[in-house]
C-alpha positions as a printed Julia matrix, in Angstrom:
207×3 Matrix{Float64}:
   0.0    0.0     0.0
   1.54   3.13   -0.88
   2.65   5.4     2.05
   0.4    8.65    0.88
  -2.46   6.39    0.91
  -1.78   5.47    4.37
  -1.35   8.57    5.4
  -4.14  10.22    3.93
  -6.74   7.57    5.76
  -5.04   8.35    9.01
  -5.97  12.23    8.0
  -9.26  11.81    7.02
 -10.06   9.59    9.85
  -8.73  12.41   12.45
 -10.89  15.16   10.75
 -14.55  12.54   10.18
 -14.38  11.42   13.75
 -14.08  15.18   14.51
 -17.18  15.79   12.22
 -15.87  16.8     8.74
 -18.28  15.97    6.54
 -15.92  16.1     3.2
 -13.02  13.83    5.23
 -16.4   11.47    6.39
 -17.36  11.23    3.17
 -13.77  10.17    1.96
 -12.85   7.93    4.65
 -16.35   6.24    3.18
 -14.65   6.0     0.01
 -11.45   4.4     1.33
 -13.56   1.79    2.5
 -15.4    1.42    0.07
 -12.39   0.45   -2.63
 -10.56  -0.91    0.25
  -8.04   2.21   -0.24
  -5.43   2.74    2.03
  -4.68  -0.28    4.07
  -8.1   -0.49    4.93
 -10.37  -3.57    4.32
 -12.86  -3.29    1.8
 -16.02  -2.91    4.03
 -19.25  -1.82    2.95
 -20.63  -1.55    6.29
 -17.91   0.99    7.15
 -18.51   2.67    4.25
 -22.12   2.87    4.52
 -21.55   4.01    8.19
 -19.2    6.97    7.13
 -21.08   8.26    3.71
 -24.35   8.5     6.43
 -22.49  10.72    8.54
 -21.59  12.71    5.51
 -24.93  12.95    4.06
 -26.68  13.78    7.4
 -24.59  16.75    7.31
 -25.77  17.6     4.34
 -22.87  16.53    2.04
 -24.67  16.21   -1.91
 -22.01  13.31   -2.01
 -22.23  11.74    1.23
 -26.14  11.53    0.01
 -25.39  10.27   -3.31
 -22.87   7.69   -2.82
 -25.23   6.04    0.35
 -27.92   6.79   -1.95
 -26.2    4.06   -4.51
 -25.66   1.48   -1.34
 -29.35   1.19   -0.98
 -29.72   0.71   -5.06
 -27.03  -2.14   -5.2
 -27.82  -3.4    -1.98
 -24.45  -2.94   -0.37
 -24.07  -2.79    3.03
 -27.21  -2.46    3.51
 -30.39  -4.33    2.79
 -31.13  -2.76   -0.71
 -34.25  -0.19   -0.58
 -35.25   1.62   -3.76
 -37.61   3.91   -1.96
 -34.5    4.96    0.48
 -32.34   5.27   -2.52
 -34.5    7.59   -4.63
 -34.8    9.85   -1.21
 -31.24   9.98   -1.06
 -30.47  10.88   -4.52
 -33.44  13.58   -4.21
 -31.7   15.2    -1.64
 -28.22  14.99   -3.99
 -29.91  16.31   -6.56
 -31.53  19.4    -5.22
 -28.29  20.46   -4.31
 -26.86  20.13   -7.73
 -25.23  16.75   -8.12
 -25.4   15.95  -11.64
 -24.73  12.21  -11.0
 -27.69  12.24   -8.81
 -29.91  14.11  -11.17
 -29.06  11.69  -13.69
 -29.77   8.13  -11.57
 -32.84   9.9   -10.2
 -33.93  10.5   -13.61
 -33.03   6.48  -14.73
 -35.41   5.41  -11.48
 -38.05   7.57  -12.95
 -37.57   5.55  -16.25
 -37.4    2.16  -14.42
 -39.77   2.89  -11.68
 -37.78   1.77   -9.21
 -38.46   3.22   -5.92
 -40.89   6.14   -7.37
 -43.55   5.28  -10.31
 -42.85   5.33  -13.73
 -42.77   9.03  -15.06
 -40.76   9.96  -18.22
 -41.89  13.48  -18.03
 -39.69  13.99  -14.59
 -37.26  11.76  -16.2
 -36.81  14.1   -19.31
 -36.78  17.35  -16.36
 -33.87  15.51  -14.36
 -31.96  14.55  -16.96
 -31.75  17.48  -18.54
 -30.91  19.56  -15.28
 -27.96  17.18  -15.95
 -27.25  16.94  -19.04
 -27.21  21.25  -19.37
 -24.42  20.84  -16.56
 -22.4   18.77  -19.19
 -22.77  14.86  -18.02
 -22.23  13.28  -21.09
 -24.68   9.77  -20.28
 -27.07  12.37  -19.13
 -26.57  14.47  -22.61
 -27.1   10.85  -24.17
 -30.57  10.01  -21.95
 -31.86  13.21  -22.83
 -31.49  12.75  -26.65
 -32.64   8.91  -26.51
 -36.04  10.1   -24.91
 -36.21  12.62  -27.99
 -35.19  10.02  -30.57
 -38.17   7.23  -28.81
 -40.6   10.13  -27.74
 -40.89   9.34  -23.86
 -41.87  12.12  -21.87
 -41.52  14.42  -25.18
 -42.78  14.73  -28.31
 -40.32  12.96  -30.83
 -38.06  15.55  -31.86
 -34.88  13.8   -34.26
 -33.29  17.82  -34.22
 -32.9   17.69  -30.45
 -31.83  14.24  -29.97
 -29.28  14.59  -32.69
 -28.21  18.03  -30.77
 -28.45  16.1   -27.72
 -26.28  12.71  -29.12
 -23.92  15.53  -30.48
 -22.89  17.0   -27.34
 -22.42  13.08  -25.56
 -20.47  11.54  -28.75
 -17.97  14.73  -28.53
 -17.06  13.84  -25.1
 -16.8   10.15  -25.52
 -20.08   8.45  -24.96
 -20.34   5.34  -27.01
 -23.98   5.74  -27.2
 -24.17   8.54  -28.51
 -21.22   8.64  -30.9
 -23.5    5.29  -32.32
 -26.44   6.74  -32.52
 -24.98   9.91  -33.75
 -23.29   8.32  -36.85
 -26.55   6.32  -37.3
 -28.52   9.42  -38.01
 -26.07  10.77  -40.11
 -26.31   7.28  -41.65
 -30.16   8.08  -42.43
 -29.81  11.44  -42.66
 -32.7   11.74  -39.38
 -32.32  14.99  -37.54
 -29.87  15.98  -40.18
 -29.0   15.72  -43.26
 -27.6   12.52  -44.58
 -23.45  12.07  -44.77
 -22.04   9.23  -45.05
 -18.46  10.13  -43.79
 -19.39  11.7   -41.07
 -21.74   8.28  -40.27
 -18.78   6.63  -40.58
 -16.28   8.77  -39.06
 -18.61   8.34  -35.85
 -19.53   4.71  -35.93
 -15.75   4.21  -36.27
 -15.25   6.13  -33.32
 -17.41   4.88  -31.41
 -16.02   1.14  -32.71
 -12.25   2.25  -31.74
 -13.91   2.78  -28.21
 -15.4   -0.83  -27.91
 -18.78  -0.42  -29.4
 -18.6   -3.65  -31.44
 -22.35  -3.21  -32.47
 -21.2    0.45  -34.3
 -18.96  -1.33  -36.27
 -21.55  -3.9   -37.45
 -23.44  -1.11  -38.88
């Protein structure tokens, strides 16, 4: 185990037994990946991202918030999940916008409601989360929540495919492909299902 890493769980466990939320939260973390020197323990982590989150901390709420969706931990509770990533979100968590949005989509925890999907994810997806970006334009290009709109899901796949997503650099070189949303061009379909191929998206390549 490195000696910083060491050293920085003996710091943060000083300052989250002395109440700091941001060291709580990362002495969570530490457990969590079993970081450190520590043991990976979920219950430790759970125990350390609650005192975080009842503090207030958007990530302390999130990341216990995703312990009661897997089911790590603790028993897994969808319901306890979706109030934890409410409270994440209406802070500004993007992460938590966006898996707050994908419960809205599975009704897990909340029922089924595109419309506050759509609303979440694209409070994320405007602060630049790129699976968010891709969400947003994938309930544009299959009309949930929205009237089917190929212009704003290709703006939408757009902004995800130039920062990576393999979704959306797919389905952006399949509209391109089709010309849907935009008009049709073949090399730029191709540039971006090649892309998106060179990233491990063996379906884009089929195309």
């Amino acid at each position: 185990v490195p000696q910083d890493d060491k050293e920085a769980v003996k710091w943060y466990r000083l300052s989250a037994e002395q109440g700091d939320a941001d060291a709580q939260l990362n002495l969570g973390v530490m457990y969590y990946e079993g970081l450190g020197g520590v043991p990976q323990d979920y219950k430790e982590a759970v125990k350390w991202y609650r005192l975080a989150a009842e503090q207030g901390n958007a990530f302390g709420q999130y990341n216990l918030g995703g312990m009661y969706y897997q089911g790590q931990g603790v028993p897994q509770d969808y319901k306890e999940a979706v109030r934890l990533y409410r409270l994440s979100a209406e802070q500004g968590n993007a992460d938590a916008q966006l898996r707050l949005g994908l419960m809205y989509v599975e009704g897990r925890g909340v029922p089924q409601d595109y419309k506050e999907a759509v609303r979440l994810y694209r409070l994320s997806a405007e602060q630049g989360h790129a699976h968010a970006q891709f969400n947003l334009g994938s309930m544009y290009y299959t009309r949930k929540g929205v009237p089917q709109d190929d212009k704003k899901a290709f703006k939408w796949f757009r902004l995800a495919a130039e920062q990576g997503d393999f979704g959306g650099q797919t389905l952006l070189g399949t509209m391109y492909e089709v010309g849907q949303g935009v008009p049709q061009d073949y090399l730029l379909a191709h540039m971006w299902l090649n892309i998106a191929g060179s990233n491990g998206y063996e379906d884009a390549i089929k195309k």
